[in-house]
Amino acid sequence: MHMDFSFSYYIGLAGIMVFAISGAIAALEHKEHHHDVFSVFFTGFITAIGGGTLRDITLGNYPVSWVKDENILWAIFLGFLLVIFFPKLLTKLRNELFLFDTLGIGIYTVLGTRIALDHGVNFFASALLGMISAIFGGVIRDTLMNEVPFIFRKEIYATACLAGAILYLILNSFSTNGNMNLVVSASVVVLIRIVAVRYNLGLPKIKIF
Amino acid sequence: MHMDFSFSYYIGLAGIMVFAISGAIAALEHKEHHHDVFSVFFTGFITAIGGGTLRDITLGNYPVSWVKDENILWAIFLGFLLVIFFPKLLTKLRNELFLFDTLGIGIYTVLGTRIALDHGVNFFASALLGMISAIFGGVIRDTLMNEVPFIFRKEIYATACLAGAILYLILNSFSTNGNMNLVVSASVVVLIRIVAVRYNLGLPKIKIF
Amino acid sequence: MHMDFSFSYYIGLAGIMVFAISGAIAALEHKEHHHDVFSVFFTGFITAIGGGTLRDITLGNYPVSWVKDENILWAIFLGFLLVIFFPKLLTKLRNELFLFDTLGIGIYTVLGTRIALDHGVNFFASALLGMISAIFGGVIRDTLMNEVPFIFRKEIYATACLAGAILYLILNSFSTNGNMNLVVSASVVVLIRIVAVRYNLGLPKIKIF
């Protein structure tokens, strides 16, 4: 996909930055972590680029995003600096960060699904790759922190991405208004996520053991 | 490799389904896991496609299998539905599932080795990639469950795959009867695995510390 | 990058072998590990090839190194044999092994950065990919051992690689003497690492929680 300097591009960069912040904070909150500047930066970096990189190498979509576009690295570095110099501000802005993270996964889901479609990928694989773009940085972050990934422990998160990806694919098959489809689908991800957190909603659980 | 609708193709799909079942059951048996429908499905999905995906991205074999062939996703979804709706049946069928899993790794090993050969890969790297195709979904599953992968803890499993892969490579250098070589080599994987479990056989251990 | 049979090629192989030794020893020291010959070999294998493989698949640099060059597998196998047959020697040679590991990450960092440059990658992404080449085998080893990766717990290691990679990129923009740049940059990695361990130096820590 041609990455133009559009609205979605800048929201995507903001999402990357927030992913990096969440990774850096996870490093700082972790007991076994060394908490030095490198390990904090690198945890943020992996969290931020993990999902998109996995999508790109699964698709053979070269060069992968952060290798092609240096702005992604600067967004990550900016997030890292914010964590180091304004930790108290970030603590106060927890709600705003949540909103950015949610916007980030919304945009990332739809952009990832779009990139998969552009590679001629089938319907459900495109939806899964869109979701993976959005969530897998967090999965890798948690795995490196030696924890069961939060997507397996918490309320609706990945499912919101999957729903948004599927909606985008359906809209896309009816309409050629790409920007409208993108905004609507990403908004649905954001909406589902916010409603799920606000009302503490979860998917039905399976109990067989 | 051209994926024709042959015997090995359907056995491969059955193997995928059993891998997905094993992943879904691992999620359901895990204490920290949320056990909602998404997380159970997604653990099964990663378990099922992990090994083949790692093989394909290591070879640059694009598009990777589940991105190309939607049947793989349906096989995974079917495995997931079986776990949800017939959990007691699956508990009863534990022996049959073991057999399918063993058939699955046998077929997967040989198909993976074949794909590596078709990419001009050297002897031992082909054998290792065949083995990785068969076992790495389980490795990723265990890592995400925050456990040391079972291939490092249990009786002969990966070794059976490695032996089958090497046998296939040797047979292949003597004979052009591809189907025969495939069946014999996969059978040897199955046989080694069954004998190892039946008689609780393991490889020699190393004790140096 | 054309892999010629030069000085850096053989040092690289020695580095691979030492990575494999460190992985095999990590397996043998691990309590939950089965300690059979396969699992010890395979842990060494993953440790040795993990970083270079991740670099290659992120770059789309096919065929990846160990798939192309069988010598890498032989170097890993040799490391494995040394662990099995001369464990006491390896214990005695701990200092020499440390030196080889340090040489290995130095060479690996610079070769990885070079390969990224040859793929037209931007400055900082090249430096990060050079570092990832050197350290990610160890990250994967620790993750599979169910531990927080040592790069997040110990003294300066990855940072030495990052510094060497950036130095190489700077030297490279001034001078076309590739071998000189390689030797100087790898030496700086080695020097930083040795000084850090000798004087127990670490990066500044961040304490915000």
XYZ file of C-alpha atoms in Angstrom:
627
model
C 0.000 0.000 0.000
C 1.262 3.438 -0.835
C 1.764 5.197 2.496
C 0.730 8.783 1.827
C 0.953 11.608 4.332
C -2.732 11.533 5.000
C -4.895 11.641 8.083
C -4.601 7.888 8.587
C -0.812 8.075 8.260
C -0.489 10.520 11.157
C -2.991 8.640 13.298
C -0.979 5.517 12.532
C 2.198 7.257 13.732
C 0.402 8.392 16.893
C -0.702 4.780 17.411
C 2.902 3.582 16.984
C 4.029 6.143 19.565
C 1.397 4.996 22.036
C 2.331 1.340 21.465
C 5.955 2.339 22.231
C 4.844 4.149 25.388
C 2.863 1.118 26.546
C 5.913 -1.101 25.962
C 8.267 1.257 27.788
C 5.874 1.502 30.738
C 5.524 -2.297 30.830
C 9.330 -2.522 31.053
C 9.458 0.033 33.866
C 6.702 -1.721 35.816
C 8.427 -5.091 35.534
C 10.395 -6.337 38.543
C 13.023 -8.433 36.775
C 13.709 -5.692 34.271
C 16.922 -3.705 34.495
C 15.121 -0.412 33.792
C 18.084 1.098 32.004
C 17.490 3.461 29.104
C 18.273 0.854 26.471
C 16.041 -1.934 27.734
C 13.164 0.493 28.207
C 13.591 1.869 24.691
C 13.963 -1.560 23.121
C 10.859 -2.970 24.821
C 8.930 0.005 23.468
C 10.433 -0.507 20.014
C 9.473 -4.198 19.840
C 5.967 -3.478 21.122
C 5.497 -0.765 18.524
C 6.766 -2.584 15.445
C 5.999 -6.219 16.348
C 2.520 -6.483 14.880
C 3.203 -4.639 11.635
C 6.459 -6.517 11.115
C 4.788 -9.891 11.599
C 2.066 -8.861 9.117
C 4.638 -7.733 6.555
C 6.871 -10.800 6.756
C 3.809 -13.083 6.615
C 2.705 -11.298 3.447
C 6.188 -10.909 1.987
C 5.406 -7.173 1.960
C 8.961 -5.805 1.651
C 10.438 -3.509 2.759
C 8.638 -3.774 6.110
C 7.162 -0.542 7.406
C 9.807 0.681 9.893
C 12.650 -0.317 7.572
C 11.072 1.791 4.827
C 9.773 4.745 6.805
C 12.149 6.318 9.328
C 9.295 8.417 10.765
C 8.114 5.273 12.541
C 11.418 5.098 14.432
C 11.153 8.785 15.347
C 7.609 8.270 16.636
C 8.900 5.423 18.813
C 11.798 7.541 20.044
C 9.429 10.391 20.863
C 7.239 8.019 22.875
C 10.346 6.818 24.719
C 11.403 10.407 25.538
C 7.912 11.187 26.833
C 8.110 8.193 29.182
C 11.520 9.247 30.493
C 10.892 12.962 30.914
C 7.180 13.181 31.663
C 6.308 10.020 33.586
C 3.883 11.858 35.869
C 2.137 13.503 32.960
C 1.670 10.064 31.392
C 0.188 8.752 34.622
C -2.277 11.655 34.625
C -3.040 11.123 30.932
C -3.933 7.446 31.367
C -7.394 7.983 29.866
C -6.017 9.896 26.893
C -3.385 7.163 26.353
C -6.112 4.551 26.410
C -7.940 6.537 23.751
C -4.816 6.805 21.582
C -4.076 3.104 21.990
C -7.646 2.346 20.967
C -7.393 4.702 17.983
C -4.068 3.042 17.163
C -5.456 -0.485 17.085
C -8.451 0.737 15.103
C -6.312 2.340 12.402
C -3.764 -0.468 12.481
C -6.423 -3.119 12.060
C -7.901 -1.464 8.995
C -4.552 -0.537 7.405
C -3.319 -4.094 7.987
C -6.457 -5.556 6.437
C -6.068 -3.175 3.475
C -2.440 -4.237 2.927
C -3.464 -7.906 3.040
C -6.250 -7.265 0.496
C -3.764 -5.484 -1.752
C -1.695 -8.692 -1.695
C -4.677 -10.704 -2.936
C -5.225 -12.457 0.386
C -8.506 -14.292 1.029
C -11.275 -12.821 3.230
C -10.631 -14.404 6.604
C -6.849 -14.394 6.311
C -7.052 -10.645 5.577
C -9.174 -10.111 8.682
C -6.782 -12.142 10.809
C -3.753 -10.283 9.432
C -5.449 -6.946 10.142
C -6.041 -8.012 13.718
C -2.509 -9.416 14.059
C -1.085 -6.056 12.883
C -2.879 -4.353 15.750
C -2.363 -6.791 18.612
C 0.828 -8.752 18.093
C 3.215 -6.072 19.311
C 1.479 -6.389 22.664
C 1.624 -10.181 22.484
C 5.386 -10.101 21.902
C 5.816 -7.479 24.663
C 4.009 -9.696 27.178
C 5.859 -12.822 26.079
C 9.219 -11.067 26.550
C 8.008 -9.862 29.969
C 7.441 -13.579 30.714
C 3.675 -13.200 31.070
C 0.710 -14.823 29.371
C -0.261 -12.274 26.684
C -2.975 -9.887 27.840
C -5.162 -10.709 24.825
C -5.644 -14.121 26.456
C -6.391 -12.654 29.866
C -8.372 -9.438 29.468
C -11.683 -8.174 28.185
C -12.565 -7.681 24.515
C -9.572 -6.282 22.638
C -8.475 -8.518 19.790
C -12.110 -9.346 19.092
C -12.858 -5.667 18.528
C -10.078 -5.635 15.936
C -11.373 -8.774 14.265
C -14.899 -7.317 14.102
C -13.576 -4.062 12.606
C -11.500 -5.953 10.055
C -14.461 -8.049 8.952
C -16.669 -4.944 8.726
C -14.030 -3.241 6.574
C -13.903 -6.240 4.241
C -17.686 -6.262 3.892
C -17.924 -2.494 3.320
C -15.095 -2.742 0.843
C -16.932 -5.305 -1.243
C -19.921 -2.938 -1.560
C -18.306 0.483 -1.857
C -15.205 1.961 -3.403
C -15.100 4.889 -0.975
C -11.921 3.666 0.745
C -11.568 6.535 3.194
C -15.160 6.274 4.378
C -14.828 2.490 4.852
C -11.597 3.011 6.779
C -13.078 5.615 9.121
C -16.265 3.656 9.775
C -14.464 0.358 10.437
C -11.779 1.877 12.661
C -14.506 3.724 14.566
C -16.312 0.451 15.182
C -13.105 -1.029 16.664
C -12.824 2.019 18.930
C -16.496 1.906 19.886
C -16.525 -1.811 20.723
C -13.368 -1.438 22.775
C -14.643 1.577 24.727
C -18.032 0.001 25.412
C -16.343 -3.264 26.491
C -14.068 -1.470 28.967
C -16.796 0.915 30.195
C -19.285 -1.859 30.922
C -16.658 -4.525 31.636
C -17.994 -6.727 28.852
C -16.372 -9.964 27.823
C -17.049 -12.703 25.354
C -18.835 -15.839 26.501
C -16.476 -18.130 28.359
C -16.029 -21.805 27.667
C -15.881 -24.141 30.653
C -15.234 -27.727 29.790
C -12.668 -28.835 32.367
C 5.069 -27.044 -3.980
C 1.855 -27.409 -5.894
C -0.832 -28.208 -3.309
C -3.073 -30.690 -5.073
C -6.177 -32.222 -3.571
C -4.468 -35.501 -2.947
C -4.348 -37.906 -0.045
C -1.524 -36.009 1.613
C -3.442 -32.755 1.251
C -6.417 -34.070 3.233
C -4.229 -35.736 5.839
C -2.415 -32.408 6.141
C -5.741 -30.627 6.736
C -6.667 -33.233 9.334
C -3.290 -32.611 10.976
C -3.936 -28.841 10.989
C -7.304 -29.452 12.627
C -5.766 -31.633 15.312
C -3.048 -29.031 15.947
C -5.844 -26.452 16.377
C -7.668 -28.768 18.775
C -4.500 -29.277 20.825
C -3.990 -25.500 21.015
C -7.594 -24.832 22.002
C -7.448 -27.520 24.693
C -4.144 -26.076 25.995
C -5.878 -22.690 26.308
C -8.828 -24.221 28.154
C -6.568 -26.121 30.551
C -4.517 -23.002 31.360
C -5.294 -21.216 34.626
C -4.339 -17.678 33.642
C -6.257 -17.928 30.394
C -9.547 -16.074 30.009
C -11.203 -19.056 28.283
C -13.410 -16.857 26.136
C -14.296 -17.992 22.629
C -11.785 -15.681 20.969
C -8.742 -16.571 23.041
C -9.463 -20.267 22.684
C -9.862 -19.961 18.921
C -6.759 -17.795 18.532
C -4.544 -20.132 20.559
C -5.700 -22.973 18.317
C -5.055 -20.870 15.223
C -1.481 -19.985 16.225
C -0.730 -23.585 17.180
C -2.032 -24.833 13.850
C -0.292 -22.378 11.530
C 2.847 -21.515 13.523
C 5.178 -24.181 12.187
C 4.207 -23.915 8.534
C 4.302 -20.124 8.664
C 7.796 -20.105 10.177
C 8.940 -22.552 7.477
C 7.450 -20.423 4.712
C 8.849 -17.089 5.904
C 12.265 -18.682 6.471
C 12.204 -19.967 2.885
C 10.588 -16.881 1.398
C 7.874 -19.253 0.185
C 5.095 -16.743 -0.525
C 2.165 -16.683 -0.193
C 2.346 -18.669 3.055
C 0.028 -21.661 3.253
C -2.968 -20.322 5.242
C -2.874 -17.006 3.378
C -3.090 -18.906 0.093
C -5.447 -21.723 1.013
C -8.603 -20.781 2.917
C -9.344 -24.458 3.601
C -6.656 -24.330 6.272
C -8.631 -21.687 8.151
C -11.811 -23.747 7.839
C -10.012 -26.818 9.188
C -8.892 -24.731 12.176
C -12.389 -23.374 12.691
C -13.829 -26.877 12.536
C -11.342 -28.028 15.189
C -12.380 -25.078 17.339
C -16.086 -25.930 16.977
C -15.395 -29.545 17.928
C -13.648 -28.373 21.114
C -16.541 -26.106 22.041
C -19.432 -28.419 21.250
C -18.016 -31.880 21.871
C -15.516 -31.495 24.710
C -16.475 -34.832 26.275
C -16.183 -36.649 22.981
C -12.670 -35.211 22.589
C -11.741 -36.417 26.058
C -12.920 -39.905 25.118
C -11.102 -39.744 21.794
C -7.750 -38.889 23.372
C -6.088 -41.916 21.748
C -7.529 -41.116 18.334
C -6.404 -37.489 18.693
C -2.913 -38.681 19.564
C -2.942 -40.759 16.401
C -4.099 -37.815 14.273
C -1.495 -35.525 15.830
C 1.139 -38.125 15.068
C -0.119 -38.505 11.499
C -0.146 -34.714 11.267
C 3.479 -34.282 12.299
C 4.471 -37.133 10.008
C 2.842 -35.566 6.965
C 3.913 -32.074 7.958
C 7.514 -33.105 8.373
C 7.701 -34.663 4.932
C 5.740 -31.910 3.155
C 7.929 -29.274 4.833
C 11.097 -31.098 3.814
C 9.742 -31.383 0.259
C 9.005 -27.626 0.108
C 12.507 -26.840 1.369
C 14.030 -29.158 -1.267
C 11.967 -27.451 -3.961
C 13.593 -24.176 -2.860
C 17.055 -25.643 -3.414
C 17.863 -25.858 0.276
C 20.800 -27.986 1.446
C 20.337 -31.432 3.031
C 20.409 -30.676 6.760
C 18.632 -27.336 6.495
C 15.835 -29.133 4.610
C 15.570 -31.727 7.359
C 15.513 -29.038 10.052
C 12.860 -27.040 8.180
C 10.735 -30.173 7.767
C 10.945 -30.777 11.499
C 10.267 -27.104 12.294
C 7.119 -27.231 10.124
C 5.785 -30.032 12.281
C 6.770 -28.928 15.782
C 6.984 -25.137 15.946
C 3.260 -24.489 16.257
C 3.451 -26.406 19.529
C 6.582 -24.506 20.564
C 4.830 -21.159 20.022
C 1.696 -22.439 21.807
C 3.727 -23.423 24.886
C 5.716 -20.181 24.846
C 2.498 -18.129 24.769
C 1.155 -20.288 27.624
C 4.302 -19.196 29.499
C 5.722 -22.702 29.670
C 8.971 -24.291 28.559
C 8.074 -25.873 25.201
C 7.110 -29.536 25.522
C 9.687 -30.570 22.910
C 12.309 -29.678 25.523
C 10.514 -31.571 28.296
C 8.976 -34.714 26.864
C 9.856 -37.973 25.237
C 10.885 -38.384 21.594
C 8.781 -36.114 19.381
C 10.871 -33.655 17.402
C 13.518 -36.335 16.975
C 10.996 -38.593 15.270
C 10.318 -35.765 12.814
C 14.012 -35.170 12.216
C 14.560 -38.888 11.568
C 11.637 -38.996 9.128
C 12.889 -35.900 7.325
C 16.383 -37.343 6.924
C 14.946 -40.658 5.715
C 12.824 -38.797 3.153
C 15.900 -36.930 1.884
C 17.862 -40.152 1.544
C 15.016 -42.014 -0.191
C 14.510 -39.032 -2.448
C 18.114 -39.121 -3.625
C 17.681 -42.764 -4.699
C 14.166 -42.898 -6.043
C 11.855 -40.618 -7.965
C 8.713 -42.249 -6.580
C 7.707 -39.213 -4.553
C 4.461 -40.619 -3.141
C 6.107 -43.803 -1.953
C 8.946 -41.866 -0.313
C 6.412 -39.602 1.375
C 4.336 -42.457 2.758
C 7.335 -44.443 3.984
C 8.998 -41.457 5.671
C 5.836 -40.166 7.315
C 5.112 -43.706 8.513
C 8.528 -43.876 10.120
C 7.793 -40.647 12.031
C 4.506 -42.167 13.210
C 6.122 -45.461 14.129
C 8.997 -43.913 16.105
C 6.568 -41.662 17.956
C 4.175 -44.492 18.838
C 6.946 -46.817 19.965
C 8.529 -44.005 22.033
C 5.262 -43.259 23.841
C 4.288 -46.916 24.204
C 7.612 -47.929 25.773
C 8.331 -44.535 27.309
C 11.561 -44.252 25.367
C 13.728 -41.153 25.409
C 17.001 -40.082 23.921
C 20.176 -40.403 25.992
C 20.412 -37.584 28.493
C 23.429 -35.391 29.020
C 24.440 -34.643 32.579
C 27.355 -32.288 32.910
C 26.318 -29.926 35.708
C 26.076 -9.356 0.804
C 28.459 -11.713 -0.914
C 29.740 -14.043 1.801
C 33.377 -14.623 0.876
C 35.747 -16.899 2.763
C 37.498 -14.044 4.429
C 38.651 -13.290 7.941
C 35.240 -11.955 8.933
C 33.565 -15.083 7.551
C 35.556 -17.401 9.816
C 35.157 -15.144 12.841
C 31.439 -15.136 12.083
C 31.423 -18.952 12.053
C 33.311 -18.989 15.348
C 30.698 -16.599 16.728
C 27.897 -18.899 15.533
C 29.599 -21.816 17.250
C 29.911 -19.905 20.505
C 26.256 -18.834 20.301
C 25.372 -22.529 19.862
C 27.526 -23.444 22.868
C 25.835 -20.791 25.000
C 22.408 -22.103 23.984
C 23.356 -25.724 24.670
C 24.754 -24.790 28.090
C 21.605 -22.787 28.886
C 19.551 -25.906 28.089
C 21.760 -28.075 30.304
C 21.576 -25.618 33.193
C 17.779 -25.399 32.985
C 15.779 -27.412 35.515
C 12.655 -28.057 33.467
C 14.689 -29.092 30.449
C 14.858 -32.753 29.474
C 18.624 -32.572 28.769
C 18.464 -35.138 26.007
C 20.785 -34.812 23.039
C 18.105 -33.419 20.759
C 16.778 -30.697 23.025
C 20.306 -29.564 23.863
C 21.259 -29.424 20.186
C 18.056 -27.660 19.158
C 18.356 -24.986 21.850
C 21.883 -24.323 20.606
C 20.674 -24.222 17.013
C 17.924 -21.683 17.710
C 20.277 -19.513 19.760
C 22.862 -19.543 16.987
C 20.614 -18.776 14.035
C 17.822 -16.756 15.674
C 19.269 -13.284 15.287
C 20.528 -13.661 11.727
C 17.302 -15.338 10.636
C 15.172 -12.553 12.101
C 17.365 -9.981 10.332
C 17.094 -11.816 7.016
C 13.330 -12.310 7.101
C 12.827 -8.698 8.170
C 14.901 -7.590 5.186
C 13.523 -10.175 2.788
C 17.156 -11.268 2.359
C 16.636 -14.719 0.856
C 17.924 -17.358 1.129
C 18.605 -16.809 4.847
C 22.149 -17.484 5.954
C 21.953 -21.038 7.386
C 19.668 -22.187 4.566
C 22.252 -20.959 2.066
C 25.489 -21.874 3.812
C 25.719 -25.373 5.290
C 28.939 -24.435 7.099
C 26.790 -22.583 9.609
C 25.056 -25.841 10.529
C 28.401 -27.603 10.863
C 29.692 -24.833 13.145
C 26.589 -25.298 15.318
C 27.034 -29.059 15.342
C 30.687 -28.678 16.310
C 29.702 -26.408 19.202
C 27.169 -29.018 20.301
C 29.795 -31.802 20.196
C 32.183 -29.687 22.245
C 29.504 -29.223 24.918
C 28.776 -32.948 25.052
C 32.320 -34.268 25.009
C 34.322 -31.539 26.705
C 32.027 -29.978 29.283
C 34.844 -29.540 31.809
C 37.092 -27.910 29.255
C 34.289 -25.457 28.451
C 33.902 -24.653 32.133
C 37.619 -23.935 32.341
C 37.510 -21.880 29.152
C 34.730 -19.595 30.406
C 36.868 -16.492 29.851
C 37.833 -17.560 26.349
C 34.192 -18.314 25.557
C 33.214 -14.870 26.795
C 35.805 -13.413 24.457
C 34.511 -15.427 21.492
C 30.928 -14.482 22.270
C 31.991 -10.853 22.408
C 33.899 -11.195 19.128
C 30.827 -12.928 17.711
C 28.419 -10.139 18.594
C 30.934 -7.570 17.335
C 31.263 -9.238 13.941
C 27.580 -10.078 13.771
C 26.565 -6.516 14.522
C 28.712 -5.087 11.764
C 27.870 -7.772 9.185
C 24.173 -7.345 9.963
C 24.413 -3.572 9.598
C 26.271 -4.060 6.307
C 23.575 -6.398 4.962
C 20.869 -3.897 5.932
C 22.776 -1.073 4.192
C 23.111 -3.225 1.087
C 19.295 -3.497 1.105
C 18.987 0.288 1.069
C 17.748 0.496 4.650
C 17.754 3.863 6.452
C 20.404 4.778 9.046
C 18.721 3.897 12.328
C 16.882 0.858 11.000
C 20.251 -0.468 9.776
C 21.786 0.056 13.212
C 18.844 -1.673 14.902
C 18.983 -4.600 12.455
C 22.728 -4.957 13.054
C 22.110 -5.105 16.787
C 19.171 -7.506 16.360
C 21.404 -9.855 14.312
C 23.773 -10.073 17.242
C 21.421 -10.290 20.215
C 18.140 -11.863 19.164
C 19.324 -15.471 19.222
C 19.913 -14.954 22.934
C 16.534 -13.272 23.335
C 14.775 -16.245 21.745
C 16.872 -18.691 23.816
C 15.843 -16.963 27.054
C 12.203 -16.722 26.006
C 12.103 -20.457 25.248
C 13.768 -21.105 28.632
C 10.814 -19.161 30.084
C 12.987 -16.332 31.397
C 13.010 -12.584 30.878
C 15.683 -12.089 28.181
C 19.097 -11.302 29.640
C 19.415 -8.152 27.514
C 16.680 -6.703 29.743
C 18.366 -7.837 32.948
C 22.129 -7.517 32.602
C 24.846 -4.972 32.071
C 25.678 -3.304 28.763
C 25.419 -5.822 25.930
C 22.916 -4.809 23.292
C 23.958 -1.192 23.756
C 27.532 -2.076 22.834
C 26.184 -3.562 19.597
C 24.060 -0.522 18.882
C 27.041 1.778 19.460
C 29.237 -0.326 17.159
C 26.558 -0.356 14.475
C 26.166 3.422 14.578
C 29.947 3.883 14.481
C 30.123 1.599 11.448
C 27.431 3.606 9.677
C 29.260 6.876 10.393
C 32.663 5.513 9.314
C 31.045 4.081 6.231
C 29.696 7.464 5.174
C 33.219 8.928 5.316
C 35.409 6.133 4.041
C 35.176 3.381 1.484
C 37.684 1.151 3.277
C 35.091 -1.464 4.222
C 37.437 -3.867 5.993
C 38.973 -1.136 8.144
C 35.523 0.170 9.093
C 34.422 -3.350 9.948
C 37.415 -4.078 12.158
C 37.253 -0.742 13.988
C 33.506 -0.942 14.630
C 33.533 -4.565 15.760
C 36.495 -3.751 18.029
C 34.518 -0.955 19.629
C 31.685 -3.396 20.394
C 34.218 -5.749 21.972
C 35.908 -2.957 23.907
C 32.684 -1.495 25.305
C 31.482 -4.943 26.315
C 34.759 -5.885 28.035
C 35.030 -2.565 29.881
C 31.373 -2.822 30.957
C 31.837 -6.320 32.385
C 35.265 -5.543 33.903
C 34.057 -2.430 35.747
C 30.454 -3.611 36.127
C 29.183 -0.612 34.216
C 25.543 -0.148 33.315
C 23.460 2.453 31.580
C 21.615 5.020 33.670
C 18.481 3.522 35.151
C 15.049 5.066 34.975
C 12.985 5.026 38.139
C 9.514 6.416 37.737
C 7.321 3.943 39.624
